[in-house]
Coordinates of C-alpha atoms and ligand atoms in Angstrom, one line a residue:
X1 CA -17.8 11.8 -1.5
X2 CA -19.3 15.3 -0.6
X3 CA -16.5 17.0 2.3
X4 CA -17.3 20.9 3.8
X5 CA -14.1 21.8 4.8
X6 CA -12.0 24.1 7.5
X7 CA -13.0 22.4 11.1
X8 CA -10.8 20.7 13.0
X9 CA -11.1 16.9 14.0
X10 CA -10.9 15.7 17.5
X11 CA -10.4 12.2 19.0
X12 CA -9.2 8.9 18.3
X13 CA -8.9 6.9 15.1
X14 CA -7.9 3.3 14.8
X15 CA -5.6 2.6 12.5
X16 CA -6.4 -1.1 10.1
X17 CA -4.3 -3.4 9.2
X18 CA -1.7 -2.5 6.5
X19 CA -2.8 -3.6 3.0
X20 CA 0.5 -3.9 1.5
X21 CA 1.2 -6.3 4.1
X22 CA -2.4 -8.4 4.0
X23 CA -2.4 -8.9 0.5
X24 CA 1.3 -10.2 0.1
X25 CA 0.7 -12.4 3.0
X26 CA -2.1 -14.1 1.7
X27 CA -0.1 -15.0 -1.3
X28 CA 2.5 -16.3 1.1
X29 CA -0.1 -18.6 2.8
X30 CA 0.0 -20.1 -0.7
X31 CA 3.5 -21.7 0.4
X32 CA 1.6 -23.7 3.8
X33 CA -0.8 -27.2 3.0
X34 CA -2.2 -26.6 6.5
X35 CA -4.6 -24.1 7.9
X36 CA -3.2 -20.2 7.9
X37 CA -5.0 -17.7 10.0
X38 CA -4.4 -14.1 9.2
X39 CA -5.8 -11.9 11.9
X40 CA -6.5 -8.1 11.6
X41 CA -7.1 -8.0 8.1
X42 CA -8.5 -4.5 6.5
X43 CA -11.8 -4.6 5.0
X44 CA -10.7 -3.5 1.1
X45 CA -11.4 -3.9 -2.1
X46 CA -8.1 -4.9 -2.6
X47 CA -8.2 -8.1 -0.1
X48 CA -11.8 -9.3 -1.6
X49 CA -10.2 -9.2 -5.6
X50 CA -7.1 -11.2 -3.9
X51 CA -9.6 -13.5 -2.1
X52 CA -11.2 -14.4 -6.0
X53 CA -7.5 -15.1 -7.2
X54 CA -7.0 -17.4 -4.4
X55 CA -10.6 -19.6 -4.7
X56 CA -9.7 -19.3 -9.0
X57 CA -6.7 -21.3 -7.7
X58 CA -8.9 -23.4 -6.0
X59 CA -7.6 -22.9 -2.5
X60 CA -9.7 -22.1 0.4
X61 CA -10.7 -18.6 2.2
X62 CA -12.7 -18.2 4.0
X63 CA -13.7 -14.4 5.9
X64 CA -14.9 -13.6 9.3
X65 CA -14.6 -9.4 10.0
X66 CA -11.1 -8.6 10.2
X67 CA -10.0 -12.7 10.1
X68 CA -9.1 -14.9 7.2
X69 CA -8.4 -18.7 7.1
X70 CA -6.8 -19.9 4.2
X71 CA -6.0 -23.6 3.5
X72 CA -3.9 -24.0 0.5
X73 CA -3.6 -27.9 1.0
X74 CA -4.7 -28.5 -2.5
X75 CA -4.6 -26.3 -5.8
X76 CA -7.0 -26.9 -8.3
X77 CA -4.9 -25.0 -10.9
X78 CA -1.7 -23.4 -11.2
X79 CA -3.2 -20.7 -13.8
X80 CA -4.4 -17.4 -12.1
X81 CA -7.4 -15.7 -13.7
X82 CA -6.2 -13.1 -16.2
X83 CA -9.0 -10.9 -15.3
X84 CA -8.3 -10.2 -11.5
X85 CA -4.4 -10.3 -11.7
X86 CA -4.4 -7.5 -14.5
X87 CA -6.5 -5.5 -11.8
X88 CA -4.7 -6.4 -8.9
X89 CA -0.6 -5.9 -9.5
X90 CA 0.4 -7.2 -5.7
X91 CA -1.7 -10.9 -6.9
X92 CA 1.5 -11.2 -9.4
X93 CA 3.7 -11.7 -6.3
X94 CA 1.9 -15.1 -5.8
X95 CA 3.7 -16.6 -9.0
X96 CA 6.8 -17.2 -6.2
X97 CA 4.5 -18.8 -4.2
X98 CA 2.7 -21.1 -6.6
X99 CA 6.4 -22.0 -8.1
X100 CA 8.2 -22.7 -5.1
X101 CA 4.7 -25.2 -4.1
X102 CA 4.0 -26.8 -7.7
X103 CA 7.1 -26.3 -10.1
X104 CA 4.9 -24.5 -12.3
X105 CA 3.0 -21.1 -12.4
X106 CA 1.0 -19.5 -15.3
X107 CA 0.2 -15.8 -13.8
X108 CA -1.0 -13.2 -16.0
X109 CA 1.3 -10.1 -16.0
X110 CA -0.1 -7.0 -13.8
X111 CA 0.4 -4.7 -16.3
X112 CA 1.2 -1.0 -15.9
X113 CA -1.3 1.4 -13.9
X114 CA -1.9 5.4 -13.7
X115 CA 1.3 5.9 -11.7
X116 CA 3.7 4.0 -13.7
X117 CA 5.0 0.9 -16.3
X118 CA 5.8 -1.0 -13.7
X119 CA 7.6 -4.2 -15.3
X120 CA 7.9 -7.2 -13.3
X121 CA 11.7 -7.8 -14.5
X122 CA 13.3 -8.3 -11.3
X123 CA 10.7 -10.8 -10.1
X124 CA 11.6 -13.0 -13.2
X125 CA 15.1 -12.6 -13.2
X126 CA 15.4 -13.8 -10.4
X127 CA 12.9 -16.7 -10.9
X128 CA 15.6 -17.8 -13.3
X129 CA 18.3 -17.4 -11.1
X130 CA 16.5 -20.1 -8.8
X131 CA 16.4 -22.4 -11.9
X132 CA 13.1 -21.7 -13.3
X133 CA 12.4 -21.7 -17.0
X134 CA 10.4 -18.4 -17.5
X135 CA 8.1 -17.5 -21.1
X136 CA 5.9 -15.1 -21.5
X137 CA 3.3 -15.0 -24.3
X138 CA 0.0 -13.6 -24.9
X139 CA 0.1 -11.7 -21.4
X140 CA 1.0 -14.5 -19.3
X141 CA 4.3 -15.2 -18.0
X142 CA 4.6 -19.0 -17.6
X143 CA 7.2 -20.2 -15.3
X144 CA 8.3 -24.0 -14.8
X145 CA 11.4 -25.8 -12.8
X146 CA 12.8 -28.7 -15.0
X147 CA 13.9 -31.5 -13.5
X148 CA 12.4 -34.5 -11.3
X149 CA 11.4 -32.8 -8.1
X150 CA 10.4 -29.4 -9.9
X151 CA 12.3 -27.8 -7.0
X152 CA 13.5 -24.0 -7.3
X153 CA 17.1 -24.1 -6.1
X154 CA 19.0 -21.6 -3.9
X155 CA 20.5 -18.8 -5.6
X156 CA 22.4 -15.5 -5.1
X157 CA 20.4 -12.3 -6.1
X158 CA 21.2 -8.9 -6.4
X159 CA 18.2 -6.7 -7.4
X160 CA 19.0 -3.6 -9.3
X161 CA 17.0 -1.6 -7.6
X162 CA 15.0 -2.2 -3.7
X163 CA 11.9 -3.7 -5.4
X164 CA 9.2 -4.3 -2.8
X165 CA 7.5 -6.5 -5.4
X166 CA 10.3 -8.6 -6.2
X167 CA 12.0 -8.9 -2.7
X168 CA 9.0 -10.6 -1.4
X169 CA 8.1 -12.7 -4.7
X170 CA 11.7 -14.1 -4.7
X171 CA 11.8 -14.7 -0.7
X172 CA 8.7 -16.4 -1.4
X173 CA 10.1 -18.6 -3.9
X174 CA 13.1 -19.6 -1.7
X175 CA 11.3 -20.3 1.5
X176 CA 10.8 -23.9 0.1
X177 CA 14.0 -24.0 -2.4
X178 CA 16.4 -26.7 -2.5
X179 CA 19.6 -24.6 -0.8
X180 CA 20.3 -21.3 0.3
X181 CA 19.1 -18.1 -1.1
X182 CA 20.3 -14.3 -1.3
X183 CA 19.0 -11.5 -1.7
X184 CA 21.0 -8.5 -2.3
X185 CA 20.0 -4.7 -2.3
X186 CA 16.4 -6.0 -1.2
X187 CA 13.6 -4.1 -0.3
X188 CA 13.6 -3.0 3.6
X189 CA 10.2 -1.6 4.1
X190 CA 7.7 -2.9 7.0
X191 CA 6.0 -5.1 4.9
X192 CA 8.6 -7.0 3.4
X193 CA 9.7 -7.8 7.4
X194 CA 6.1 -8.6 8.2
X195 CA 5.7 -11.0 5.5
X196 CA 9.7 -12.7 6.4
X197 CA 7.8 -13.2 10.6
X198 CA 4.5 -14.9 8.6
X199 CA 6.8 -17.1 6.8
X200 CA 9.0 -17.7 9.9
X201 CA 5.9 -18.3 12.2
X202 CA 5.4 -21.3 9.9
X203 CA 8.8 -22.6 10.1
X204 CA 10.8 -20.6 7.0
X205 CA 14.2 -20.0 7.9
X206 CA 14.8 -16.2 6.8
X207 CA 17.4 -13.8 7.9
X208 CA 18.0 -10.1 7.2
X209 CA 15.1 -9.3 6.7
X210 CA 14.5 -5.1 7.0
X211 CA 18.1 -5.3 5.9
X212 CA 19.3 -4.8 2.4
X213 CA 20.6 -8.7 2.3
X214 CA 18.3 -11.2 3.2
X215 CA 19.4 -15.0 3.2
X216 CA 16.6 -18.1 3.0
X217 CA 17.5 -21.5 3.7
X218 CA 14.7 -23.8 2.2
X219 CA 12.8 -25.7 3.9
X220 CA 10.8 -29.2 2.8
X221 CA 7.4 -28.2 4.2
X222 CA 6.0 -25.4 6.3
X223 CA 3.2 -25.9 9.1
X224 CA -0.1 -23.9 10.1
X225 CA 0.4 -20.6 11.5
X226 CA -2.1 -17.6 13.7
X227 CA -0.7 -14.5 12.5
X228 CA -1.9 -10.5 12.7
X229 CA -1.1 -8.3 10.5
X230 CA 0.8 -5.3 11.4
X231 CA -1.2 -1.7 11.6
X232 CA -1.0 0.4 8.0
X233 CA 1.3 3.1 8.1
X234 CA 0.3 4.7 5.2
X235 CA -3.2 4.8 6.4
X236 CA -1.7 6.4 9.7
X237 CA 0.3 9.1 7.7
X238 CA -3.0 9.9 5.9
X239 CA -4.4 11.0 9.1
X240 CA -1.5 12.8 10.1
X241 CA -1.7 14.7 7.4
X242 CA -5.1 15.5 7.5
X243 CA -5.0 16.0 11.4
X244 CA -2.3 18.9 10.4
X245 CA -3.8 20.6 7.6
X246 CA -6.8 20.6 9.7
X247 CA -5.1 21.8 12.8
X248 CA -7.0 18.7 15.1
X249 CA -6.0 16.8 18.0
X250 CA -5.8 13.3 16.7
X251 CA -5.1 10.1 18.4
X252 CA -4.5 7.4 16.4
X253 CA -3.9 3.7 17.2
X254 CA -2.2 1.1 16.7
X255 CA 0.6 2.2 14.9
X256 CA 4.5 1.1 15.0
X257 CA 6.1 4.6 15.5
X258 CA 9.3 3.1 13.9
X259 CA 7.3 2.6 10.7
X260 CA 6.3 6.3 10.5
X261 CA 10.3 7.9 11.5
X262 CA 10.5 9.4 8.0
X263 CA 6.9 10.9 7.7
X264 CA 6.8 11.9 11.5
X265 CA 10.2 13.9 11.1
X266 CA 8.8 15.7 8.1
X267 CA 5.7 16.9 9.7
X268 CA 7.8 18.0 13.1
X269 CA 10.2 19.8 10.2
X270 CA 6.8 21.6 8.5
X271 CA 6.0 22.8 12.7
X272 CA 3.5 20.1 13.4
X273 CA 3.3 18.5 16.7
X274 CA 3.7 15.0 17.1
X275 CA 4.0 12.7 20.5
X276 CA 4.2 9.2 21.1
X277 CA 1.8 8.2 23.5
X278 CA 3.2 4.8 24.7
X279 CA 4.1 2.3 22.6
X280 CA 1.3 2.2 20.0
X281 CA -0.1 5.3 19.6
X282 CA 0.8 9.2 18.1
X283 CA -1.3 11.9 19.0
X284 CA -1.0 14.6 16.7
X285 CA -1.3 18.4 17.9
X286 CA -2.2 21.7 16.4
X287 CA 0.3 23.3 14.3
X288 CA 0.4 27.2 14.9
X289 CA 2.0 28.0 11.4
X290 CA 3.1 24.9 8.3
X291 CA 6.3 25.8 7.3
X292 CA 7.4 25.1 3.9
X293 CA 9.7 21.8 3.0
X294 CA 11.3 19.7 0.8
X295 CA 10.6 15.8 -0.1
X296 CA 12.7 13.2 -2.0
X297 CA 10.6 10.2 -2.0
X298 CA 12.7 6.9 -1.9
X299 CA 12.9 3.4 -0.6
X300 CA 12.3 2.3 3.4
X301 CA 13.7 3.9 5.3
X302 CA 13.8 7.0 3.2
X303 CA 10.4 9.2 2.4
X304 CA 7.4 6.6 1.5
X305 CA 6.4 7.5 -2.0
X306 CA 2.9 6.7 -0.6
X307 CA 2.7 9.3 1.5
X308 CA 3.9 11.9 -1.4
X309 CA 0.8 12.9 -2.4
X310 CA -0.9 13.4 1.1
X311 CA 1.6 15.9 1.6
X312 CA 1.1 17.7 -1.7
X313 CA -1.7 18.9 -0.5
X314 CA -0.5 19.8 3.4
X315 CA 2.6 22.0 1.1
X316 CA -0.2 23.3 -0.7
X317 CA -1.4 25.5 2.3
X318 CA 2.1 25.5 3.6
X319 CA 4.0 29.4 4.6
X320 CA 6.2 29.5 1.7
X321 CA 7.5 27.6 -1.3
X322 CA 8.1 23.3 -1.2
X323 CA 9.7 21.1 -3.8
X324 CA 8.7 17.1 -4.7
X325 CA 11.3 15.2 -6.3
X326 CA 8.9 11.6 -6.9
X327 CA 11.9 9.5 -7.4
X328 CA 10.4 6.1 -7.0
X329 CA 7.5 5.8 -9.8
X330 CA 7.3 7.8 -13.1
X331 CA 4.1 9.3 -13.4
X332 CA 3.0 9.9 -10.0
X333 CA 1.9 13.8 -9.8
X334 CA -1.2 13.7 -11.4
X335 CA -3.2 15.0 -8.3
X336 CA -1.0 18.3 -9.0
X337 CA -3.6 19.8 -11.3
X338 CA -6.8 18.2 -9.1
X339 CA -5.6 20.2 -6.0
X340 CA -5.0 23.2 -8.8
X341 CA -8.6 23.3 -9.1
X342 CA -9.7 23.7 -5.8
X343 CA -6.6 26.7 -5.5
X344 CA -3.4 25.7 -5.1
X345 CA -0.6 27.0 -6.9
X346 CA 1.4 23.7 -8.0
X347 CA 3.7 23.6 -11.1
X348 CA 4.9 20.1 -12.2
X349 CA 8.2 19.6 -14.3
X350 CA 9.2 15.9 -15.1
X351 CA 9.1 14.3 -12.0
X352 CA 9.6 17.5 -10.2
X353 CA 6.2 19.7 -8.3
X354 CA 7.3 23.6 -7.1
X355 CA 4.4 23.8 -4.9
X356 CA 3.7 27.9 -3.7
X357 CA 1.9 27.9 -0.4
X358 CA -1.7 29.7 -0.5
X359 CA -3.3 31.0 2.6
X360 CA -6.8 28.8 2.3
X361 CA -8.2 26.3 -0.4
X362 CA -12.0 26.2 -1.8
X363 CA -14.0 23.7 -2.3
X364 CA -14.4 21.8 -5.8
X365 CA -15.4 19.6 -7.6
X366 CA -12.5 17.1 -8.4
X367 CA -11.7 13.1 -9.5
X368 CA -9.2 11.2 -8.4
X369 CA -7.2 9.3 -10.4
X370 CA -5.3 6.5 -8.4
X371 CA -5.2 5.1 -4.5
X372 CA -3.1 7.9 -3.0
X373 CA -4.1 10.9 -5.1
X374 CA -8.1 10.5 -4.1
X375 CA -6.5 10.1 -0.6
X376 CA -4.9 13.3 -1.3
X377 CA -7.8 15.4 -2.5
X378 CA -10.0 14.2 0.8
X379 CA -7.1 15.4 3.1
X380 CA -7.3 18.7 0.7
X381 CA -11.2 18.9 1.1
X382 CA -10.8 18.7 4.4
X383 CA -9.1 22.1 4.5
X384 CA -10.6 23.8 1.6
X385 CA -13.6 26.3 2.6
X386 CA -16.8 25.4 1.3
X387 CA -18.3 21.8 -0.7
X388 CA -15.3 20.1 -2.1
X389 CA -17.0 16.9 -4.5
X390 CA -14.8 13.6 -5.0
X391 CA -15.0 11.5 -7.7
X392 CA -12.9 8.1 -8.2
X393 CA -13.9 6.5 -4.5
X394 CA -13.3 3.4 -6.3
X395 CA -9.9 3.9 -6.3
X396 CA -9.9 5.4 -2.5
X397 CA -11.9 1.6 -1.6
X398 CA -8.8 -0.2 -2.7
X399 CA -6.9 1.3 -0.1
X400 CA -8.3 2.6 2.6
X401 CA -10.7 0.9 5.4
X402 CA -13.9 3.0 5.8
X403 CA -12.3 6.3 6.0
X404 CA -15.3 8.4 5.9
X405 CA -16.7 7.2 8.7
X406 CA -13.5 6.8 10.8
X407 CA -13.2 10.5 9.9
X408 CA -17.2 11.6 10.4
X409 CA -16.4 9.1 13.9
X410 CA -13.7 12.3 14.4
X411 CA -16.2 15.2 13.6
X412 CA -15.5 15.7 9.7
X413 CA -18.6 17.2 7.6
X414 CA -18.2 14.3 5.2
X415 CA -20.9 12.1 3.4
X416 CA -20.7 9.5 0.6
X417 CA -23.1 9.9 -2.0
X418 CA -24.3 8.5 -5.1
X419 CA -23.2 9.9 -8.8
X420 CA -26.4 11.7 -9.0
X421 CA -26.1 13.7 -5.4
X422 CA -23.2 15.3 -6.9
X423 CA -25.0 17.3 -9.1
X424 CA -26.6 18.6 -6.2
X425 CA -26.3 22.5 -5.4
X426 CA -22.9 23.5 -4.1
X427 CA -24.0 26.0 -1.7
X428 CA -26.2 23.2 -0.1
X429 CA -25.3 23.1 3.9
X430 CA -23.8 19.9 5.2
X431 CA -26.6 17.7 6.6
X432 CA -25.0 14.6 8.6
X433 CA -25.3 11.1 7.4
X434 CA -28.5 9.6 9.0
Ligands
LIG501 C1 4.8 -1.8 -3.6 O1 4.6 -1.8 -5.0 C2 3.5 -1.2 -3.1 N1 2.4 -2.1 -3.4 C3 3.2 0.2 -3.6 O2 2.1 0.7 -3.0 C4 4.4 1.1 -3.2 O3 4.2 2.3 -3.8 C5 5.7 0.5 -3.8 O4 5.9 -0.9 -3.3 C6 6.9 1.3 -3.3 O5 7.0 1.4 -2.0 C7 2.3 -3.3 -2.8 O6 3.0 -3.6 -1.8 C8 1.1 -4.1 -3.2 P1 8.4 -1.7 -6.4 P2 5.7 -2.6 -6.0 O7 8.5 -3.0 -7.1 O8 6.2 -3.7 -5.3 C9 10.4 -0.5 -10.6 C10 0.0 1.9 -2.8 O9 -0.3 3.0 -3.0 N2 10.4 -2.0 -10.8 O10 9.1 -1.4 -5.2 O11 5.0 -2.7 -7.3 C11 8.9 0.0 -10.6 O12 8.5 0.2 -11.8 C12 0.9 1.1 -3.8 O13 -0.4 1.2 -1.8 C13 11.1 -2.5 -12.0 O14 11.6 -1.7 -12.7 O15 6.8 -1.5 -6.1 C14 9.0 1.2 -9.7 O16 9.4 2.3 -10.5 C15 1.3 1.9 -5.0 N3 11.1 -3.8 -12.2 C16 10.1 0.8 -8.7 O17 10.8 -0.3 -9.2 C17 10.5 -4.7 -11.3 O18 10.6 -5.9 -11.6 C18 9.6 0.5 -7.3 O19 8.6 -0.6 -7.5 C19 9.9 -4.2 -10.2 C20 9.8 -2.9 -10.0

């Protein structure tokens, strides 16, 4: 991706569906033997590689645009491809699903990615705690309910920490239990509520959910459902963040202000407008100076690890000096020495960035080396004077729906291109994408 950088943006931007919610709903569909309709689902990598683990299952999807009809009446397997799961961790959440449907599951583990180790210890633990017998060998945790009716049964849970992952795997699993589940210190984000209202508008009983306690009463069976998928919040900070650093006026809909309290207050804190414009939509205004701040990411409703490394780079051209404490995942400052190249003045320590303001960025060539730090050097590009040069779209595709054009659709110089355009002279002016 080729961005020339320093102009503002101007208009409105839609904001997709939220892919942390799409993808764990379509393994909750897996609990239903009727017809599920998801509407509003984001056109993503992501959501195609979770749409091959479902058919390898050998249930149905099927894809219109931003619609998806699954019908999980029959499996043809209980095995998930090896392949697609180790490239897709949120497809590991399914193994509630599958259990809690067939009494047995065989899904590959996810694996660790650039950001982190991430185990899957709370998901299992608590798989046991609901009676299941859980190995894993070769790669592949294998999970099986002994017993007649192969039916989890309700248990009590407390997770040592909010895992998103593992909130939604185990409600999963207990939606169809025998008994009463749960959940203790559970995950509260958006997308573990949004997936508890899916399982509810099929007839799951689920409480608490957004809460840190959660409690499922089983259910026998759950019916067909028409659901849409709430609007990606993460998507929406992105565009905050590059509607500041580029001092735009930005509309941007639809979005569920509430979902956005903890990014909105920090960008009001660094002196950037925002405004809720009725009850879907933020506009976001010129900034006349970016003041410095501090971050702590954390669980919902604290500061969306997500969103840390969008804001890297908006601290990167910030008045004065800002700290990042990346609390939630281990290795998630990588983009630190990407955004060093095209002139910032970042120093990483642990888990720790000291980010010095600098008056302007200039354009680079850079690569991007997981979801949210690409997204971070395109909101950086955007700033930076001069040809800034992405590399790693593939990891941008996983998360985010079309966001060159929804930013050319807002007046940024920006044009994908193939490998061998890059090599193209720098000093080349921007010609718009025919
Ligand atoms: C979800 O990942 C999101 N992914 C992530 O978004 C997001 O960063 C994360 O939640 C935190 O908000 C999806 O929803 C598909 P966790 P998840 O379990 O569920 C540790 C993006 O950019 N942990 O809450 O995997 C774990 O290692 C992605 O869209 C265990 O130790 O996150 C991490 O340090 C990236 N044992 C911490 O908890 C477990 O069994 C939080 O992980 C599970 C997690």
């Amino acid at each position: 991706m080729q961005i020339w950088g320093g102009h503002p943006l101007q208009g409105h931007v839609k904001i997709s569906g939220a892919k942390n919610s799409a993808l764990v709903l379509m393994a909750g569909a897996l609990l239903c033997s009727e017809d599920c309709r998801i509407r509003n689902v984001p056109m993503l990598a992501d959501v195609e590689r979770m749409s091959q683990v479902l058919l390898a299952l050998g249930v149905g999807v099927k894809r219109d645009g931003e619609v998806l009809d699954i019908n999980a009446k029959d499996f043809a397997t209980s095995k998930a491809p090896y392949e697609l799961v180790t490239q897709l961790r949120a497809s590991f959440f399914a193994i509630g699903s599958i259990l809690a449907r067939l009494g047995v599951a065989q899904m590959p583990l996810p694996g660790g990615c650039a950001i982190g180790a991430r185990p899957v210890d709370l998901h299992v633990r608590g798989l046991q705690a609901m009676g299941a017998e859980v190995q894993i060998e070769h790669g592949i945790c294998n999970a099986y309910v002994p017993g007649s009716n192969r039916r989890l049964k309700g248990a009590k849970i407390y997770l040592d920490s909010p895992s998103v992952g593992a909130t939604e795997t185990l409600m999963m699993a207990a939606t169809l239990a025998d008994g009463e589940t749960l959940i203790e210190n559970a995950a509260r984000e958006p997308e573990v509520v949004d997936l508890a209202n899916f399982c509810k508008s099929m007839g799951a009983k689920i409480q608490g959910a957004g809460t840190s306690t959660i409690t499922i009463v089983g259910v026998e069976k759950l019916h067909s459902t028409d659901y849409t998928v709430i609007p990606d919040r993460i998507e929406a900070g992105t565009f905050l963040t590059a509607g500041a650093i580029t001092r735009s006026d930005l509309l941007l809909s639809p979005v569920v202000p509430e979902h956005l309290l903890p990014v909105i207050a920090k960008l009001r804190e660094m002196g950037v407008p925002i405004i809720e414009e009725g009850t879907n939509s933020l506009r976001i205004k010129p900034a006349d100076a970016l003041k410095a701040a501090d971050i702590e990411t954390l669980p919902h409703p604290g500061f969306p690890t997500d969103m840390q490394a969008p804001f890297m780079s908006l601290m990167a051209v910030a008045d004065g000096d800002s700290l990042i404490n990346e609390t939630v995942f281990e290795n998630r400052l990588r983009h630190a020495s990407e955004l060093n190249r095209l002139g910032a003045d970042i120093r990483v320590k642990g888990n720790i960035a000291f980010i010095r303001g600098v008056p302007v960025l200039s354009g680079a060539p850079v690569i991007g080396s997981d979801l949210r730090a690409a997204a971070a050097l395109v909101v950086a590009g955007l700033a930076a004077s001069g040809l800034t040069t992405i590399k790693g779209l593939q990891f941008l595709d996983r998360g985010y729906d079309r966001l060159d054009l929804k930013l050319l659709s807002v007046g940024a110089k920006i044009k994908r291109v193939s490998e061998a355009e890059t090599e193209a002279d720098e000093t080349a002016p921007y010609l718009a994408p025919k």
